[in-house]
Short mmCIF file of N, CA and C and ligand atoms in Angstrom, two decimals:
data_model
loop_
_atom_site.label_atom_id
_atom_site.label_comp_id
_atom_site.label_asym_id
_atom_site.label_seq_id
_atom_site.Cartn_x
_atom_site.Cartn_y
_atom_site.Cartn_z
N MET A 1 10.69 -63.85 -37.80
CA MET A 1 11.48 -64.69 -38.93
C MET A 1 11.86 -65.88 -38.22
N GLU A 2 12.00 -66.93 -38.83
CA GLU A 2 12.44 -68.21 -38.34
C GLU A 2 14.09 -68.14 -37.96
N VAL A 3 14.45 -68.69 -37.08
CA VAL A 3 15.98 -68.42 -36.59
C VAL A 3 16.85 -68.77 -37.64
N PHE A 4 16.76 -69.98 -38.25
CA PHE A 4 17.60 -70.31 -39.26
C PHE A 4 17.70 -69.48 -40.48
N GLU A 5 16.50 -69.04 -40.67
CA GLU A 5 16.43 -68.00 -41.87
C GLU A 5 17.19 -66.84 -41.55
N ALA A 6 17.04 -66.18 -40.32
CA ALA A 6 17.82 -65.11 -39.93
C ALA A 6 19.29 -65.33 -39.93
N ILE A 7 19.66 -66.63 -39.44
CA ILE A 7 21.20 -66.90 -39.49
C ILE A 7 21.71 -66.86 -40.94
N ARG A 8 20.84 -67.45 -41.80
CA ARG A 8 21.31 -67.60 -43.27
C ARG A 8 21.38 -66.32 -44.01
N ARG A 9 20.34 -65.36 -43.60
CA ARG A 9 20.37 -64.13 -44.26
C ARG A 9 21.35 -63.17 -43.62
N ARG A 10 21.77 -63.25 -42.56
CA ARG A 10 22.60 -62.25 -41.98
C ARG A 10 24.06 -62.09 -42.79
N ARG A 11 24.13 -60.94 -43.19
CA ARG A 11 25.55 -60.62 -43.68
C ARG A 11 25.96 -59.27 -43.11
N SER A 12 27.34 -59.02 -43.20
CA SER A 12 27.77 -57.84 -42.79
C SER A 12 27.47 -56.71 -43.75
N VAL A 13 26.59 -55.86 -43.37
CA VAL A 13 26.17 -54.72 -44.14
C VAL A 13 27.10 -53.55 -43.83
N ARG A 14 27.61 -52.86 -44.90
CA ARG A 14 28.42 -51.70 -44.70
C ARG A 14 27.90 -50.54 -45.47
N GLN A 15 26.86 -50.60 -46.14
CA GLN A 15 26.19 -49.50 -46.73
C GLN A 15 24.64 -49.39 -46.38
N TYR A 16 24.26 -48.13 -46.06
CA TYR A 16 22.89 -48.07 -45.56
C TYR A 16 22.01 -47.06 -46.25
N LYS A 17 20.70 -47.17 -46.28
CA LYS A 17 19.81 -46.14 -46.67
C LYS A 17 19.66 -45.17 -45.51
N PRO A 18 19.44 -43.76 -45.77
CA PRO A 18 19.51 -42.83 -44.79
C PRO A 18 18.36 -42.77 -43.88
N GLU A 19 17.26 -43.49 -44.18
CA GLU A 19 15.93 -43.36 -43.39
C GLU A 19 16.24 -43.77 -41.98
N ARG A 20 15.63 -43.03 -41.04
CA ARG A 20 15.91 -43.14 -39.68
C ARG A 20 15.32 -44.47 -39.14
N VAL A 21 15.94 -44.88 -38.11
CA VAL A 21 15.57 -46.07 -37.40
C VAL A 21 14.69 -45.81 -36.26
N PRO A 22 13.45 -46.29 -36.12
CA PRO A 22 12.74 -45.92 -34.97
C PRO A 22 13.40 -46.54 -33.64
N ARG A 23 13.37 -45.68 -32.64
CA ARG A 23 13.95 -46.12 -31.31
C ARG A 23 13.41 -47.45 -30.69
N GLU A 24 12.14 -47.75 -31.13
CA GLU A 24 11.56 -48.94 -30.63
C GLU A 24 12.34 -50.19 -31.25
N VAL A 25 12.76 -50.03 -32.54
CA VAL A 25 13.50 -51.03 -33.20
C VAL A 25 14.84 -51.18 -32.49
N LEU A 26 15.60 -50.06 -32.30
CA LEU A 26 16.89 -50.03 -31.64
C LEU A 26 16.67 -50.72 -30.24
N ALA A 27 15.67 -50.36 -29.54
CA ALA A 27 15.35 -50.95 -28.21
C ALA A 27 15.18 -52.52 -28.27
N LYS A 28 14.61 -52.81 -29.32
CA LYS A 28 14.24 -54.40 -29.47
C LYS A 28 15.68 -55.13 -29.77
N ILE A 29 16.35 -54.56 -30.51
CA ILE A 29 17.78 -55.04 -30.95
C ILE A 29 18.54 -55.13 -29.63
N VAL A 30 18.54 -54.05 -28.84
CA VAL A 30 19.31 -54.10 -27.62
C VAL A 30 18.80 -55.36 -26.54
N ALA A 31 17.49 -55.31 -26.60
CA ALA A 31 16.83 -56.33 -25.63
C ALA A 31 17.17 -57.74 -26.09
N ALA A 32 17.38 -58.02 -27.47
CA ALA A 32 17.97 -59.25 -27.78
C ALA A 32 19.40 -59.48 -27.40
N GLY A 33 20.21 -58.48 -27.25
CA GLY A 33 21.50 -58.49 -26.75
C GLY A 33 21.45 -58.89 -25.28
N VAL A 34 20.48 -58.31 -24.55
CA VAL A 34 20.39 -58.52 -23.10
C VAL A 34 20.09 -59.95 -22.87
N GLU A 35 19.43 -60.53 -23.75
CA GLU A 35 18.83 -62.02 -23.58
C GLU A 35 20.05 -63.02 -23.76
N ALA A 36 21.23 -62.55 -24.37
CA ALA A 36 22.24 -63.52 -24.68
C ALA A 36 22.87 -64.15 -23.32
N PRO A 37 23.49 -65.24 -23.49
CA PRO A 37 24.04 -65.80 -22.45
C PRO A 37 25.19 -64.97 -21.72
N SER A 38 25.52 -65.15 -20.49
CA SER A 38 26.57 -64.35 -19.91
C SER A 38 27.29 -65.16 -18.85
N GLY A 39 28.62 -65.01 -18.99
CA GLY A 39 29.51 -65.90 -18.08
C GLY A 39 29.07 -65.69 -16.58
N CYS A 40 28.72 -66.69 -15.85
CA CYS A 40 28.32 -66.59 -14.46
C CYS A 40 27.08 -65.51 -14.34
N ASN A 41 26.41 -65.24 -15.27
CA ASN A 41 25.47 -64.26 -15.43
C ASN A 41 25.96 -62.91 -14.79
N GLU A 42 27.27 -62.56 -14.95
CA GLU A 42 27.56 -61.39 -14.49
C GLU A 42 27.18 -60.11 -15.35
N GLN A 43 26.78 -60.38 -16.43
CA GLN A 43 26.17 -59.23 -17.18
C GLN A 43 27.13 -58.12 -17.39
N LEU A 44 28.42 -58.34 -17.96
CA LEU A 44 29.30 -57.42 -18.17
C LEU A 44 29.29 -56.42 -19.38
N ARG A 45 28.03 -56.03 -19.72
CA ARG A 45 27.97 -55.32 -20.90
C ARG A 45 26.80 -54.35 -20.75
N GLN A 46 26.92 -53.17 -21.37
CA GLN A 46 26.04 -52.16 -21.41
C GLN A 46 25.99 -51.53 -22.83
N TYR A 47 24.95 -50.76 -23.22
CA TYR A 47 24.80 -50.29 -24.59
C TYR A 47 24.55 -48.87 -24.59
N ILE A 48 25.09 -48.15 -25.72
CA ILE A 48 24.47 -46.81 -25.98
C ILE A 48 23.97 -46.87 -27.42
N ILE A 49 22.60 -46.59 -27.42
CA ILE A 49 21.95 -46.32 -28.71
C ILE A 49 22.35 -44.87 -29.24
N VAL A 50 22.82 -44.78 -30.49
CA VAL A 50 23.26 -43.48 -31.02
C VAL A 50 22.32 -43.21 -32.24
N ASP A 51 21.65 -42.32 -32.10
CA ASP A 51 20.89 -41.75 -33.39
C ASP A 51 20.99 -40.32 -33.58
N ASP A 52 21.87 -39.55 -32.83
CA ASP A 52 22.22 -38.19 -33.10
C ASP A 52 23.21 -38.06 -34.18
N PRO A 53 22.83 -37.41 -35.27
CA PRO A 53 23.67 -37.46 -36.43
C PRO A 53 25.11 -36.80 -36.05
N ALA A 54 25.13 -35.89 -34.97
CA ALA A 54 26.42 -35.31 -34.64
C ALA A 54 27.29 -36.28 -34.01
N VAL A 55 26.72 -37.14 -33.18
CA VAL A 55 27.45 -38.15 -32.57
C VAL A 55 27.95 -39.21 -33.44
N LEU A 56 26.92 -39.69 -34.33
CA LEU A 56 27.46 -40.65 -35.44
C LEU A 56 28.52 -40.11 -36.28
N ASP A 57 28.44 -38.91 -36.59
CA ASP A 57 29.54 -38.29 -37.49
C ASP A 57 30.85 -38.44 -36.57
N GLY A 58 30.93 -38.11 -35.34
CA GLY A 58 32.02 -38.29 -34.62
C GLY A 58 32.61 -39.69 -34.41
N MET A 59 31.82 -40.68 -34.82
CA MET A 59 32.20 -42.05 -34.77
C MET A 59 32.69 -42.53 -36.03
N ARG A 60 32.44 -41.86 -37.18
CA ARG A 60 32.54 -42.49 -38.51
C ARG A 60 34.01 -42.66 -38.82
N ALA A 61 34.92 -41.99 -38.16
CA ALA A 61 36.34 -42.13 -38.46
C ALA A 61 36.83 -43.68 -38.12
N VAL A 62 36.02 -44.26 -37.34
CA VAL A 62 36.52 -45.52 -36.73
C VAL A 62 36.38 -46.67 -38.00
N SER A 63 35.33 -46.65 -38.70
CA SER A 63 35.33 -47.55 -39.91
C SER A 63 34.35 -47.09 -41.05
N LYS A 64 34.62 -47.57 -42.25
CA LYS A 64 33.90 -47.27 -43.35
C LYS A 64 32.59 -47.83 -43.30
N ALA A 65 32.49 -49.00 -42.33
CA ALA A 65 31.12 -49.63 -42.24
C ALA A 65 30.15 -48.64 -41.58
N LEU A 66 30.54 -47.70 -40.96
CA LEU A 66 29.68 -46.63 -40.24
C LEU A 66 29.14 -45.54 -41.26
N THR A 67 29.79 -45.50 -42.36
CA THR A 67 29.42 -44.42 -43.24
C THR A 67 27.91 -44.56 -43.65
N GLY A 68 27.25 -43.43 -43.47
CA GLY A 68 25.82 -43.40 -43.89
C GLY A 68 24.82 -44.22 -43.10
N ALA A 69 25.33 -44.83 -42.04
CA ALA A 69 24.34 -45.51 -41.09
C ALA A 69 23.59 -44.56 -40.20
N PRO A 70 22.26 -44.66 -40.35
CA PRO A 70 21.42 -43.69 -39.45
C PRO A 70 21.42 -43.92 -37.97
N ALA A 71 21.91 -45.09 -37.62
CA ALA A 71 21.90 -45.33 -36.05
C ALA A 71 23.05 -46.26 -35.79
N ALA A 72 23.39 -46.61 -34.62
CA ALA A 72 24.33 -47.45 -34.15
C ALA A 72 24.16 -47.76 -32.70
N ILE A 73 24.57 -48.98 -32.37
CA ILE A 73 24.54 -49.53 -31.01
C ILE A 73 25.93 -49.82 -30.57
N VAL A 74 26.41 -48.99 -29.57
CA VAL A 74 27.70 -49.17 -29.11
C VAL A 74 27.69 -50.05 -27.81
N VAL A 75 28.51 -51.10 -27.97
CA VAL A 75 28.65 -52.11 -26.88
C VAL A 75 29.84 -51.81 -25.97
N LEU A 76 29.43 -51.60 -24.70
CA LEU A 76 30.50 -51.40 -23.65
C LEU A 76 30.69 -52.66 -22.78
N ILE A 77 31.85 -52.78 -22.27
CA ILE A 77 32.04 -53.90 -21.47
C ILE A 77 32.71 -53.51 -20.08
N GLU A 78 32.40 -54.20 -19.03
CA GLU A 78 33.14 -54.01 -17.77
C GLU A 78 34.18 -55.15 -17.60
N PRO A 79 35.40 -54.75 -17.78
CA PRO A 79 36.33 -55.84 -17.64
C PRO A 79 36.64 -56.31 -16.30
N LYS A 80 35.79 -57.24 -15.67
CA LYS A 80 35.90 -57.64 -14.38
C LYS A 80 35.86 -59.15 -14.25
N GLN A 81 36.66 -59.60 -13.36
CA GLN A 81 36.89 -61.06 -13.31
C GLN A 81 35.53 -61.66 -12.68
N THR A 82 35.29 -62.90 -13.04
CA THR A 82 34.19 -63.75 -12.52
C THR A 82 34.79 -64.71 -11.71
N PRO A 83 34.15 -65.61 -10.91
CA PRO A 83 34.74 -66.78 -10.19
C PRO A 83 35.46 -67.67 -11.08
N TYR A 84 35.10 -67.71 -12.36
CA TYR A 84 35.69 -68.63 -13.36
C TYR A 84 36.47 -68.04 -14.38
N GLY A 85 36.92 -66.86 -14.24
CA GLY A 85 37.77 -66.25 -15.27
C GLY A 85 37.18 -65.01 -15.81
N PRO A 86 37.99 -64.29 -16.73
CA PRO A 86 37.45 -63.10 -17.32
C PRO A 86 36.55 -63.36 -18.53
N PHE A 87 35.23 -63.08 -18.41
CA PHE A 87 34.25 -63.38 -19.46
C PHE A 87 33.72 -62.20 -20.26
N HIS A 88 34.29 -61.13 -20.02
CA HIS A 88 33.51 -59.86 -20.55
C HIS A 88 33.64 -59.99 -22.14
N THR A 89 34.72 -60.41 -22.82
CA THR A 89 34.78 -60.53 -24.12
C THR A 89 33.70 -61.40 -24.63
N GLN A 90 33.57 -62.62 -24.13
CA GLN A 90 32.63 -63.62 -24.49
C GLN A 90 31.18 -63.03 -24.24
N ASP A 91 31.04 -62.32 -23.20
CA ASP A 91 29.60 -61.67 -22.91
C ASP A 91 29.27 -60.78 -24.06
N ALA A 92 30.22 -59.90 -24.45
CA ALA A 92 30.02 -58.92 -25.46
C ALA A 92 29.68 -59.62 -26.78
N SER A 93 30.54 -60.67 -27.11
CA SER A 93 30.33 -61.40 -28.39
C SER A 93 29.01 -62.10 -28.44
N ALA A 94 28.50 -62.59 -27.38
CA ALA A 94 27.26 -63.36 -27.42
C ALA A 94 26.08 -62.32 -27.59
N ALA A 95 26.23 -61.14 -26.99
CA ALA A 95 25.10 -60.14 -27.04
C ALA A 95 25.24 -59.59 -28.55
N ILE A 96 26.47 -59.41 -29.06
CA ILE A 96 26.60 -58.87 -30.40
C ILE A 96 25.80 -59.76 -31.40
N GLU A 97 26.15 -61.02 -31.34
CA GLU A 97 25.55 -61.98 -32.35
C GLU A 97 24.02 -61.96 -32.25
N ASN A 98 23.51 -61.98 -30.98
CA ASN A 98 22.12 -61.90 -30.83
C ASN A 98 21.56 -60.71 -31.51
N MET A 99 22.30 -59.47 -31.31
CA MET A 99 21.79 -58.28 -31.91
C MET A 99 21.76 -58.29 -33.38
N LEU A 100 22.92 -58.85 -34.01
CA LEU A 100 22.91 -58.95 -35.44
C LEU A 100 21.79 -59.77 -36.04
N LEU A 101 21.48 -60.81 -35.38
CA LEU A 101 20.38 -61.65 -35.83
C LEU A 101 19.03 -60.92 -35.72
N ALA A 102 18.99 -60.28 -34.40
CA ALA A 102 17.59 -59.49 -34.22
C ALA A 102 17.44 -58.39 -35.30
N ALA A 103 18.58 -57.83 -35.64
CA ALA A 103 18.47 -56.62 -36.76
C ALA A 103 17.83 -57.40 -38.05
N VAL A 104 18.45 -58.41 -38.30
CA VAL A 104 17.95 -59.13 -39.64
C VAL A 104 16.39 -59.42 -39.45
N GLY A 105 16.07 -60.10 -38.22
CA GLY A 105 14.66 -60.44 -37.98
C GLY A 105 13.80 -59.29 -38.16
N LEU A 106 14.24 -58.13 -37.95
CA LEU A 106 13.39 -56.92 -37.86
C LEU A 106 13.59 -56.01 -39.29
N GLY A 107 14.29 -56.79 -40.14
CA GLY A 107 14.31 -56.16 -41.46
C GLY A 107 15.38 -55.15 -41.72
N TYR A 108 16.42 -55.09 -40.72
CA TYR A 108 17.52 -54.28 -40.77
C TYR A 108 18.80 -54.87 -41.09
N GLY A 109 19.87 -54.09 -41.32
CA GLY A 109 21.14 -54.65 -41.58
C GLY A 109 22.08 -54.12 -40.46
N SER A 110 23.10 -54.77 -40.17
CA SER A 110 24.15 -54.32 -39.35
C SER A 110 25.47 -54.95 -39.58
N CYS A 111 26.50 -54.67 -38.70
CA CYS A 111 27.88 -55.13 -39.05
C CYS A 111 28.54 -55.06 -37.65
N TRP A 112 29.21 -56.19 -37.48
CA TRP A 112 30.11 -56.20 -36.27
C TRP A 112 31.37 -55.39 -36.34
N VAL A 113 31.48 -54.15 -35.94
CA VAL A 113 32.74 -53.28 -36.03
C VAL A 113 33.40 -53.25 -34.77
N GLU A 114 34.58 -53.87 -34.87
CA GLU A 114 35.35 -53.99 -33.64
C GLU A 114 36.95 -53.61 -34.06
N GLY A 115 37.22 -53.98 -35.18
CA GLY A 115 38.57 -53.94 -35.69
C GLY A 115 39.44 -52.72 -35.18
N GLN A 116 38.77 -51.51 -35.57
CA GLN A 116 39.55 -50.25 -35.19
C GLN A 116 38.94 -49.43 -34.01
N VAL A 117 38.05 -50.23 -33.23
CA VAL A 117 37.45 -49.53 -32.15
C VAL A 117 38.58 -49.35 -31.05
N ARG A 118 39.53 -50.35 -30.85
CA ARG A 118 40.54 -50.28 -29.83
C ARG A 118 41.36 -48.99 -30.07
N SER A 119 41.73 -48.90 -31.31
CA SER A 119 42.70 -47.81 -31.64
C SER A 119 42.04 -46.39 -31.70
N HIS A 120 40.70 -46.32 -31.48
CA HIS A 120 39.90 -45.03 -31.43
C HIS A 120 39.27 -45.02 -29.98
N GLU A 121 39.65 -45.82 -29.09
CA GLU A 121 38.92 -45.97 -27.88
C GLU A 121 38.93 -44.61 -27.13
N ASP A 122 40.05 -43.98 -27.16
CA ASP A 122 39.99 -42.64 -26.17
C ASP A 122 39.12 -41.72 -26.73
N GLU A 123 39.14 -41.49 -28.09
CA GLU A 123 38.14 -40.47 -28.68
C GLU A 123 36.68 -40.88 -28.54
N LEU A 124 36.38 -42.20 -28.69
CA LEU A 124 35.12 -42.77 -28.50
C LEU A 124 34.60 -42.40 -27.07
N ARG A 125 35.57 -42.77 -26.21
CA ARG A 125 35.22 -42.55 -24.76
C ARG A 125 34.81 -41.22 -24.44
N LYS A 126 35.63 -40.18 -24.96
CA LYS A 126 35.23 -38.74 -24.84
C LYS A 126 33.89 -38.43 -25.50
N LEU A 127 33.80 -38.87 -26.76
CA LEU A 127 32.51 -38.43 -27.56
C LEU A 127 31.22 -39.00 -26.89
N LEU A 128 31.36 -40.26 -26.23
CA LEU A 128 30.16 -40.98 -25.77
C LEU A 128 30.10 -40.83 -24.12
N ALA A 129 31.04 -40.02 -23.60
CA ALA A 129 31.07 -39.76 -22.20
C ALA A 129 31.09 -41.17 -21.34
N VAL A 130 31.85 -42.06 -21.79
CA VAL A 130 31.95 -43.34 -21.15
C VAL A 130 33.09 -43.29 -20.14
N GLN A 131 32.72 -43.62 -18.88
CA GLN A 131 33.79 -43.47 -17.79
C GLN A 131 34.43 -44.84 -17.51
N GLU A 132 35.60 -44.91 -16.99
CA GLU A 132 36.30 -46.06 -16.41
C GLU A 132 35.41 -46.57 -15.26
N PRO A 133 35.39 -47.86 -15.15
CA PRO A 133 36.25 -48.98 -15.77
C PRO A 133 35.63 -49.45 -17.03
N LEU A 134 34.37 -48.83 -17.40
CA LEU A 134 33.70 -49.48 -18.77
C LEU A 134 34.65 -49.18 -19.90
N ARG A 135 34.57 -50.04 -20.86
CA ARG A 135 35.40 -49.87 -22.15
C ARG A 135 34.47 -49.84 -23.30
N VAL A 136 34.87 -49.17 -24.30
CA VAL A 136 34.04 -49.09 -25.57
C VAL A 136 34.76 -50.34 -26.33
N TRP A 137 33.66 -51.25 -26.69
CA TRP A 137 34.23 -52.55 -27.07
C TRP A 137 33.89 -52.72 -28.73
N ALA A 138 32.61 -52.44 -29.12
CA ALA A 138 32.24 -52.60 -30.49
C ALA A 138 31.19 -51.71 -30.83
N ILE A 139 31.13 -51.52 -32.06
CA ILE A 139 29.96 -50.81 -32.63
C ILE A 139 29.13 -51.53 -33.64
N LEU A 140 27.80 -51.48 -33.49
CA LEU A 140 26.98 -51.99 -34.61
C LEU A 140 26.20 -50.94 -35.30
N PRO A 141 26.64 -50.53 -36.49
CA PRO A 141 25.82 -49.77 -37.27
C PRO A 141 24.36 -50.37 -37.40
N VAL A 142 23.30 -49.65 -37.72
CA VAL A 142 21.91 -50.19 -37.88
C VAL A 142 21.24 -49.26 -38.90
N GLY A 143 20.66 -50.01 -39.98
CA GLY A 143 19.86 -49.27 -40.92
C GLY A 143 19.29 -50.17 -42.01
N LYS A 144 18.46 -49.66 -42.84
CA LYS A 144 18.08 -50.50 -43.93
C LYS A 144 19.18 -50.66 -44.84
N PRO A 145 19.45 -51.90 -45.27
CA PRO A 145 20.69 -52.15 -46.14
C PRO A 145 20.38 -51.46 -47.50
N ALA A 146 21.60 -50.86 -48.01
CA ALA A 146 21.65 -50.28 -49.33
C ALA A 146 22.43 -51.20 -50.11
N GLU A 147 22.97 -52.22 -49.70
CA GLU A 147 23.57 -53.32 -50.42
C GLU A 147 23.24 -54.63 -50.09
N GLN A 148 23.34 -55.57 -50.82
CA GLN A 148 23.16 -57.11 -50.52
C GLN A 148 24.50 -57.71 -50.56
N PRO A 149 25.25 -57.86 -49.48
CA PRO A 149 26.61 -58.44 -49.83
C PRO A 149 26.49 -59.83 -50.02
N GLU A 150 27.39 -60.26 -50.83
CA GLU A 150 27.57 -61.82 -51.15
C GLU A 150 28.00 -62.37 -50.03
N ARG A 151 27.59 -63.76 -49.91
CA ARG A 151 27.99 -64.46 -48.90
C ARG A 151 29.52 -64.85 -48.99
N PRO A 152 30.38 -64.57 -48.04
CA PRO A 152 31.65 -64.78 -48.26
C PRO A 152 31.95 -66.37 -48.14
N GLU A 153 33.14 -66.69 -48.59
CA GLU A 153 33.50 -68.06 -48.57
C GLU A 153 33.49 -68.53 -47.10
N LYS A 154 32.81 -69.70 -46.88
CA LYS A 154 32.81 -70.19 -45.42
C LYS A 154 33.01 -71.81 -45.66
N PRO A 155 33.59 -72.48 -44.70
CA PRO A 155 33.84 -73.86 -44.87
C PRO A 155 32.53 -74.60 -44.94
N ASP A 156 32.63 -75.76 -45.59
CA ASP A 156 31.48 -76.81 -45.47
C ASP A 156 31.52 -77.31 -44.01
N PRO A 157 30.38 -77.24 -43.26
CA PRO A 157 30.38 -77.73 -41.93
C PRO A 157 30.95 -79.34 -41.88
N ALA A 158 30.61 -80.06 -43.01
CA ALA A 158 31.13 -81.37 -43.02
C ALA A 158 32.62 -81.53 -42.89
N ASP A 159 33.35 -80.46 -43.46
CA ASP A 159 34.61 -80.44 -43.48
C ASP A 159 35.50 -80.12 -42.17
N ILE A 160 34.69 -79.71 -41.40
CA ILE A 160 35.25 -79.26 -39.96
C ILE A 160 34.61 -79.80 -38.77
N THR A 161 33.62 -80.88 -39.12
CA THR A 161 32.92 -81.35 -37.94
C THR A 161 33.25 -82.90 -37.81
N TYR A 162 33.55 -83.39 -36.60
CA TYR A 162 33.74 -84.68 -36.33
C TYR A 162 32.88 -85.35 -35.44
N TYR A 163 32.87 -86.64 -35.43
CA TYR A 163 31.96 -87.35 -34.37
C TYR A 163 32.82 -88.03 -33.24
N ASN A 164 32.70 -87.63 -32.22
CA ASN A 164 33.20 -88.39 -30.87
C ASN A 164 34.69 -88.26 -30.75
N ARG A 165 35.49 -88.17 -31.87
CA ARG A 165 36.94 -88.02 -31.81
C ARG A 165 37.39 -87.07 -32.92
N PHE A 166 38.39 -86.19 -32.79
CA PHE A 166 38.90 -85.28 -33.89
C PHE A 166 39.20 -86.23 -35.01
N GLY A 167 38.88 -85.86 -36.17
CA GLY A 167 39.31 -86.63 -37.44
C GLY A 167 38.17 -87.60 -37.79
N GLN A 168 37.25 -87.96 -36.89
CA GLN A 168 36.37 -89.05 -37.01
C GLN A 168 35.09 -88.60 -37.80
N THR A 169 34.80 -89.06 -38.87
CA THR A 169 33.69 -88.54 -39.53
C THR A 169 32.47 -89.44 -39.71
C1 FMN B 1 35.43 -59.78 -33.88
C2 FMN B 1 35.13 -59.34 -35.13
C3 FMN B 1 35.35 -57.97 -35.50
C4 FMN B 1 34.95 -57.48 -36.71
N1 FMN B 1 35.33 -56.18 -37.07
C5 FMN B 1 34.94 -55.56 -38.10
C6 FMN B 1 35.29 -54.29 -38.41
O1 FMN B 1 35.85 -53.60 -37.67
N2 FMN B 1 34.97 -53.76 -39.63
C7 FMN B 1 33.99 -54.35 -40.49
O2 FMN B 1 33.76 -53.89 -41.51
N3 FMN B 1 33.72 -55.74 -40.37
C8 FMN B 1 34.08 -56.29 -39.09
N4 FMN B 1 33.76 -57.60 -38.82
C9 FMN B 1 32.80 -58.36 -39.86
C10 FMN B 1 33.55 -59.43 -40.55
O3 FMN B 1 34.41 -58.84 -41.53
C11 FMN B 1 32.61 -60.35 -41.34
O4 FMN B 1 31.73 -60.99 -40.25
C12 FMN B 1 33.37 -61.24 -42.15
O5 FMN B 1 33.86 -60.69 -43.37
C13 FMN B 1 32.33 -62.37 -42.49
O6 FMN B 1 31.26 -61.83 -43.37
P1 FMN B 1 29.66 -62.08 -42.92
O7 FMN B 1 29.62 -61.42 -41.66
O8 FMN B 1 28.86 -61.41 -44.00
O9 FMN B 1 29.39 -63.47 -42.86
C14 FMN B 1 34.04 -58.18 -37.64
C15 FMN B 1 33.65 -59.52 -37.20
C16 FMN B 1 34.01 -59.95 -35.98
C17 FMN B 1 33.52 -61.30 -35.66
#
């Protein structure tokens, strides 16, 4: 799929069909995350592909967006300094967006689930056997969409874009 089409089509999907997602698809999505930019190329992110229904069930309390998802990708970060500052959050974010777009390109839906991950981090850490210093940062459910979410309101790029100086159009 052409990149602008994937960007346009991507929506946060929160309802999924139960059909299983082949591991090759999940691995391709993760590979797209690995290709993302990384501050100082420190690569402060790792991934857990979850397709065991028991483990998925254990994660569902985190968000309604995980309900019914047949698979998920958990993004882990290593909160380490680089010579230019702490970039682990940015590293994770770049990988997540790549993966969301890759999912669309492969005909799947996903959603960036991070809001309540922090408050469930201890239980997620136990469930997924994640050791310090790694942190459980975000979860991307993956599956065939069972809904087609409306495009939420977004600004017109022309209203928030300037040329050469702020305010100059
Ligand atoms: C940092 C971040 C955290 C998010 N956390 C959640 C979340 O915990 N649960 C959820 O359902 N959606 C979450 N989202 C998805 C947003 O709600 C969604 O991107 C936004 O409503 C715009 O919709 P769109 O993705 O379809 O354009 C998150 C998005 C970002 C960027």
